[in-house]
Coordinates of N, CA and C in Angstrom, one line a residue:
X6 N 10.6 -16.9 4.8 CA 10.2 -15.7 5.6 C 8.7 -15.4 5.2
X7 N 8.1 -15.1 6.5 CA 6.6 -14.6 6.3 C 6.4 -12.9 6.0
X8 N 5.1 -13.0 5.5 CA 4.7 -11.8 5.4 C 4.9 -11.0 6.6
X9 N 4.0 -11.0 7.6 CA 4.9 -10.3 9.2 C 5.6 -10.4 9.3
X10 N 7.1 -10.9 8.7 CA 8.3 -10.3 8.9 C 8.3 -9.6 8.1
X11 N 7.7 -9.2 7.4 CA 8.5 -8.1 6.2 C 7.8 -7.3 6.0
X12 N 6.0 -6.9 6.3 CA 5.5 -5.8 6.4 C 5.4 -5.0 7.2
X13 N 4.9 -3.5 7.2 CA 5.1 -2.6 7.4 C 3.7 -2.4 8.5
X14 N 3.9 -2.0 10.0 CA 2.5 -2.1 10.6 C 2.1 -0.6 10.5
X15 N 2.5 0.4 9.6 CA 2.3 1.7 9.9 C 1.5 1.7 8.6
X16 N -0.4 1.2 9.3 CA -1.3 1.7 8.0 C -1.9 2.8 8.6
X17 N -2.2 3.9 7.1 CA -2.8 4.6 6.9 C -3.9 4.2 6.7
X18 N -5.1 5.1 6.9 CA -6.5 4.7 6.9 C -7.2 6.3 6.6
X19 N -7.9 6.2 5.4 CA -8.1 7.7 5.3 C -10.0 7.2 5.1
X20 N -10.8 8.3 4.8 CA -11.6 8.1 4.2 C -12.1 8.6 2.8
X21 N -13.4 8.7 2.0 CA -13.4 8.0 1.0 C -13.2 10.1 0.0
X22 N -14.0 10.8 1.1 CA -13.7 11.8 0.7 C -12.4 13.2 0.6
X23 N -10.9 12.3 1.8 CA -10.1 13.1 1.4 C -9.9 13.9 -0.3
X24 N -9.6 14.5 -0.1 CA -8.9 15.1 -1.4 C -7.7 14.0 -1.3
X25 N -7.3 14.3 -2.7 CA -5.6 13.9 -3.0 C -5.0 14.5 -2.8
X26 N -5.0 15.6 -2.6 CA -3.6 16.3 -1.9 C -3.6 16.0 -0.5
X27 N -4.7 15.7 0.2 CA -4.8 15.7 2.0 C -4.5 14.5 1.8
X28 N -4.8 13.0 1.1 CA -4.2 11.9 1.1 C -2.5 11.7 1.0
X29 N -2.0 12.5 -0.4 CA -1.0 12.9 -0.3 C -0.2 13.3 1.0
X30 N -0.5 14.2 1.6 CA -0.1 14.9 2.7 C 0.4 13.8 3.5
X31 N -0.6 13.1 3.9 CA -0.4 12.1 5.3 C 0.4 11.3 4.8
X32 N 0.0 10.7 3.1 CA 1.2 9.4 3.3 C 2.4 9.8 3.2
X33 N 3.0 11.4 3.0 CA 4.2 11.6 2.4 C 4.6 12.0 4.2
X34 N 4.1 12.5 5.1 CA 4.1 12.5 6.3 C 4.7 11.2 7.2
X35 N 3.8 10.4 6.5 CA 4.0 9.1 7.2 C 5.3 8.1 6.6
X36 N 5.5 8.6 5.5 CA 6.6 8.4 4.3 C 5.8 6.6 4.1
X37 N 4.7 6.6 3.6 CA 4.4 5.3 3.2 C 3.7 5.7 1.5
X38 N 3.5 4.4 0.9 CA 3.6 4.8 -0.6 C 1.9 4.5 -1.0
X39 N 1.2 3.7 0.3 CA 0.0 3.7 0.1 C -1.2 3.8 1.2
X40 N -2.2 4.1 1.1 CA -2.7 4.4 2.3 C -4.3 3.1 2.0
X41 N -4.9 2.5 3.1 CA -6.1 2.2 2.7 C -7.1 2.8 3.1
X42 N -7.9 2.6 2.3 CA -9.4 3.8 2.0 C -10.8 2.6 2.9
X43 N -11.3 3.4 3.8 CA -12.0 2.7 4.4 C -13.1 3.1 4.3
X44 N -14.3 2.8 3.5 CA -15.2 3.3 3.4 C -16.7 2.3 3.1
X45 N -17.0 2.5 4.6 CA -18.3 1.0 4.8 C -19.5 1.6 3.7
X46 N -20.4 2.7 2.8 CA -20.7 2.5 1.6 C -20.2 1.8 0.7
X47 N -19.0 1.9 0.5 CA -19.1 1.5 -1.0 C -18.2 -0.3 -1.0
X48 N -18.2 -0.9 0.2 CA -17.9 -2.4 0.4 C -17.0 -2.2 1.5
X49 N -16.4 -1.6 1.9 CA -15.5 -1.9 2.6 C -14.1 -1.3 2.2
X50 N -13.1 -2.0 2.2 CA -11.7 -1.6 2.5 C -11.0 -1.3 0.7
X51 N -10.4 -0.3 0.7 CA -9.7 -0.3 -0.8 C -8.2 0.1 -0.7
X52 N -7.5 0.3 -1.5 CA -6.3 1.0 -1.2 C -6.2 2.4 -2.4
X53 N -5.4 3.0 -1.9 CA -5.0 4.2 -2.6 C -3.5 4.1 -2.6
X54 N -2.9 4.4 -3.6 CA -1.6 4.3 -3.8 C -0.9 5.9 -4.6
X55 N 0.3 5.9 -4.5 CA 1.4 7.1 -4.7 C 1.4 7.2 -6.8
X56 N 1.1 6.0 -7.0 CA 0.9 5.8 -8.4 C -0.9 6.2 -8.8
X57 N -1.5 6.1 -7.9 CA -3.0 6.8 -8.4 C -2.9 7.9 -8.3
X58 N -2.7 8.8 -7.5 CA -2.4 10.2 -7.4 C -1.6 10.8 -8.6
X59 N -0.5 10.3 -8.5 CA 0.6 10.4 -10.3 C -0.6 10.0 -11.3
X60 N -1.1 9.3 -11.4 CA -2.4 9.4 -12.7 C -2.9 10.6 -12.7
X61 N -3.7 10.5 -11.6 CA -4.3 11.8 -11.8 C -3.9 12.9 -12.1
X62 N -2.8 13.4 -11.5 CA -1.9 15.0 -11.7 C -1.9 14.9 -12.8
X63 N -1.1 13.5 -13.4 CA -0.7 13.8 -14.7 C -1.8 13.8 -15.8
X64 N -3.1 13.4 -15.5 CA -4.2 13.7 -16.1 C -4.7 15.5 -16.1
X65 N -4.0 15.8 -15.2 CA -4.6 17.4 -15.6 C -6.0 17.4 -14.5
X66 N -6.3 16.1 -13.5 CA -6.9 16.5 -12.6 C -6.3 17.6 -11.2
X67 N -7.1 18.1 -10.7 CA -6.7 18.8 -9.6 C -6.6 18.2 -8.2
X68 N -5.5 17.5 -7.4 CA -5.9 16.9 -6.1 C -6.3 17.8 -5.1
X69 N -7.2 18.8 -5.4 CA -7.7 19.8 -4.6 C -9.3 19.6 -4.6
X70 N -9.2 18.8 -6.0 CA -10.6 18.8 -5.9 C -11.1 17.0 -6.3
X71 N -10.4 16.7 -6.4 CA -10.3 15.1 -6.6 C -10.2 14.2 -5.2
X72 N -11.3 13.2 -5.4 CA -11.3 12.4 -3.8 C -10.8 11.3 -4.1
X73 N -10.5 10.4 -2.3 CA -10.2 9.5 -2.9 C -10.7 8.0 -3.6
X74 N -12.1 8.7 -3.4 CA -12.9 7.6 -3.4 C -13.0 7.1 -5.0
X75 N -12.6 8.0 -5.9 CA -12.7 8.2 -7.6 C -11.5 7.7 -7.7
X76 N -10.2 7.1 -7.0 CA -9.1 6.5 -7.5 C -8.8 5.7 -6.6
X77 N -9.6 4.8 -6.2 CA -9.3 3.8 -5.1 C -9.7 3.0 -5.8
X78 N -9.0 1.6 -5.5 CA -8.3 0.5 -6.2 C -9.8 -0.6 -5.0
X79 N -10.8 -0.9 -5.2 CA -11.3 -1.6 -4.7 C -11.5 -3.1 -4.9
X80 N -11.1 -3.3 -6.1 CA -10.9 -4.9 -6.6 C -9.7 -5.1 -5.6
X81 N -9.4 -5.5 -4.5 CA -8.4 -5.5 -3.7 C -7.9 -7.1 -3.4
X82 N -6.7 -7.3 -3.4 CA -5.9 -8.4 -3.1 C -5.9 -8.3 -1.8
X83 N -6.0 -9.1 -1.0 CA -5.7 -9.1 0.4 C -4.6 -10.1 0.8
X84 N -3.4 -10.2 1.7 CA -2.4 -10.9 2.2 C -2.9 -11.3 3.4
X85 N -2.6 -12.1 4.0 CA -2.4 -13.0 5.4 C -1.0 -12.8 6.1
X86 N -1.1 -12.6 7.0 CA 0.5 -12.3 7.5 C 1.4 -13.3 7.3
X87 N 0.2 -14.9 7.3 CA 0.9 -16.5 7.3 C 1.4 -16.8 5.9
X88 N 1.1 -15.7 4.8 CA 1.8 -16.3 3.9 C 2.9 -15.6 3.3
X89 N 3.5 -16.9 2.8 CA 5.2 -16.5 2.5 C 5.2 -15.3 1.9
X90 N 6.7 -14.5 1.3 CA 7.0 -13.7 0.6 C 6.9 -14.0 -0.6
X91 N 7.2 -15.3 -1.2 CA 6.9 -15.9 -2.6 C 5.2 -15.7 -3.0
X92 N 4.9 -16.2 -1.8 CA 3.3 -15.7 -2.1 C 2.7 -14.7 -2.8
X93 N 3.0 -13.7 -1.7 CA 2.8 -12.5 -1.8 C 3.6 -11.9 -3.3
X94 N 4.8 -11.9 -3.3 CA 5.4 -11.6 -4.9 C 4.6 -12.0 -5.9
X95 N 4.0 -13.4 -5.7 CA 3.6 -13.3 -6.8 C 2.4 -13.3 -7.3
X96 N 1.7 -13.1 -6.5 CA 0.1 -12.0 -6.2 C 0.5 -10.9 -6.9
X97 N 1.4 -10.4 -6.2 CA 1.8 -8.8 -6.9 C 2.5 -8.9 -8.1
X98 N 2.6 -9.7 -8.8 CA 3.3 -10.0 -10.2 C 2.6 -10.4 -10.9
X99 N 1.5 -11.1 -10.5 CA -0.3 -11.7 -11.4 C -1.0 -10.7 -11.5
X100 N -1.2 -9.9 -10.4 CA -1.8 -8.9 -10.8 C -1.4 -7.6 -11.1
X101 N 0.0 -7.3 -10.8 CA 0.6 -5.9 -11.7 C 0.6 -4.9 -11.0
X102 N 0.4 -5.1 -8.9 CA 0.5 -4.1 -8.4 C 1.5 -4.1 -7.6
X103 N 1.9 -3.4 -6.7 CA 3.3 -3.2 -5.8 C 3.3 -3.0 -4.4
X104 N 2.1 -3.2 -4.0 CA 1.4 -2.9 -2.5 C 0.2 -3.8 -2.2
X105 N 0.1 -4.6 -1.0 CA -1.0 -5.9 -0.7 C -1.0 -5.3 1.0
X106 N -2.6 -5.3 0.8 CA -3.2 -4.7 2.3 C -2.8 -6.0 3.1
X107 N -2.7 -6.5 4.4 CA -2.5 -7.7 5.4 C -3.9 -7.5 6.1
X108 N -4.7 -8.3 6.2 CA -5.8 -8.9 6.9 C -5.2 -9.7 8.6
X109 N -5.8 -9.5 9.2 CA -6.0 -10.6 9.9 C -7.2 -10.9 10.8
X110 N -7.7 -11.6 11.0 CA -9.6 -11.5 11.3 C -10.2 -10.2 10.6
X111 N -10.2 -10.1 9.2 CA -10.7 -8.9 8.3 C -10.2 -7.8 8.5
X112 N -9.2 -7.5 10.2 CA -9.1 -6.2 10.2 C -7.4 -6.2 9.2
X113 N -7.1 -4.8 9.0 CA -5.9 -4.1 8.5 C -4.8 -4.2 9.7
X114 N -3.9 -5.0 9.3 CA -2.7 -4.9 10.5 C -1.1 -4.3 9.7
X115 N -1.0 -4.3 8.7 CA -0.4 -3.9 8.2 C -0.4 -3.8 6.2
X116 N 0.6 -3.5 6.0 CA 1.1 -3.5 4.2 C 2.4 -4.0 3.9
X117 N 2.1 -4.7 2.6 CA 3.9 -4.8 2.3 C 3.6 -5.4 0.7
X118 N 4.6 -4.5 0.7 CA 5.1 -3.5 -0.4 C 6.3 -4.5 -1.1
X119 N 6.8 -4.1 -2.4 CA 7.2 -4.9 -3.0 C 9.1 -4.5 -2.5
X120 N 8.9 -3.2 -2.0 CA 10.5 -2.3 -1.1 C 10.5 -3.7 -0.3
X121 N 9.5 -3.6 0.9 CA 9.5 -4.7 2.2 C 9.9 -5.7 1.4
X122 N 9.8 -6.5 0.7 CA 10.3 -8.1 0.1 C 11.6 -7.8 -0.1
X123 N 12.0 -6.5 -1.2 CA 13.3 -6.9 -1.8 C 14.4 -6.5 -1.1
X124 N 14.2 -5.7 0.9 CA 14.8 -5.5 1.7 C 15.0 -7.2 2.2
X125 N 13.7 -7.7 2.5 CA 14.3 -9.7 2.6 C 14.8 -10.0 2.2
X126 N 14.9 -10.2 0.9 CA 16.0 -10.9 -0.2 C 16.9 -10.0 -0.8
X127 N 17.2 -9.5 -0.5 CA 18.0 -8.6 -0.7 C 19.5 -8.9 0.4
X128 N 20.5 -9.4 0.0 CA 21.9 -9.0 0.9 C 21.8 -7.5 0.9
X129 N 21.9 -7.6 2.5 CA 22.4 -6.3 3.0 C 24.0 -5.7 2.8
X130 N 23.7 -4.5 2.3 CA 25.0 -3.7 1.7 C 25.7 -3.1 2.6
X131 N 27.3 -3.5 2.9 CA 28.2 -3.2 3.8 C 29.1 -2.3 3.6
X132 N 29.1 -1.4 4.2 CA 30.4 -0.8 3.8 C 31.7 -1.4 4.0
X133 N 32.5 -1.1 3.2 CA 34.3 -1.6 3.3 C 35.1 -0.7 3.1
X134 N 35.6 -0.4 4.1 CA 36.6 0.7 3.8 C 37.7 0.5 3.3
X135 N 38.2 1.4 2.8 CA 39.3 1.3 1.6 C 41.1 1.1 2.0

């Protein structure tokens, strides 16, 4: 199974100066766990994730006054839709994160998430009535 089968085409695209709570806002809106940060100063494309924001709070920053440009992940991994799931896992297992932006001609067509894989490999759970 390929990565476009298993990612998610509902990206978020914020820019560099949302707040965290307005980032917050959209992704929990959009119920996705990360958003990419698009911001042509500072290179290009980054991601923001549900776990950067959780640093922060729990740092005793304020996402009222915190952007996202101060917790975007710009060392960024990028995926290909052409490559496998094994791929992709284990990108995300080399480097220790749980969300890979999908490229295709540089642009953002989607995300997938380490949920999206382990819905593929994952046997689907049936009910059985009793």
């Amino acid at each position: 199974m390929l990565v476009r089968d298993a990612m998610s085409t509902v990206v978020l695209t914020i820019g560099p100066t949302h707040t965290l709570r307005q980032a917050a806002a959209l992704m929990s809106t959009r119920r996705v766990g990360a958003a990419v940060v698009h911001d042509p100063d500072a290179g290009g494309i980054g991601i923001l994730t549900e776990r950067d924001i959780l640093i922060s709070v729990g740092l005793g920053q304020s996402p009222d006054t915190e952007h996202a440009h101060d917790h975007t992940t710009t060392d960024v991994v990028f995926a290909a839709p052409s490559w496998t799931l094994e791929e992709a896992a284990r990108a995300m297992a080399h480097g220790g994160f749980r969300h890979l932006i999908v490229l295709d001609h540089e642009e953002p067509v989607g995300i997938v998430s380490v949920r999206d894989i382990i819905r593929c490999w994952a046997p689907v759970r049936q009910h059985v009535p009793a």
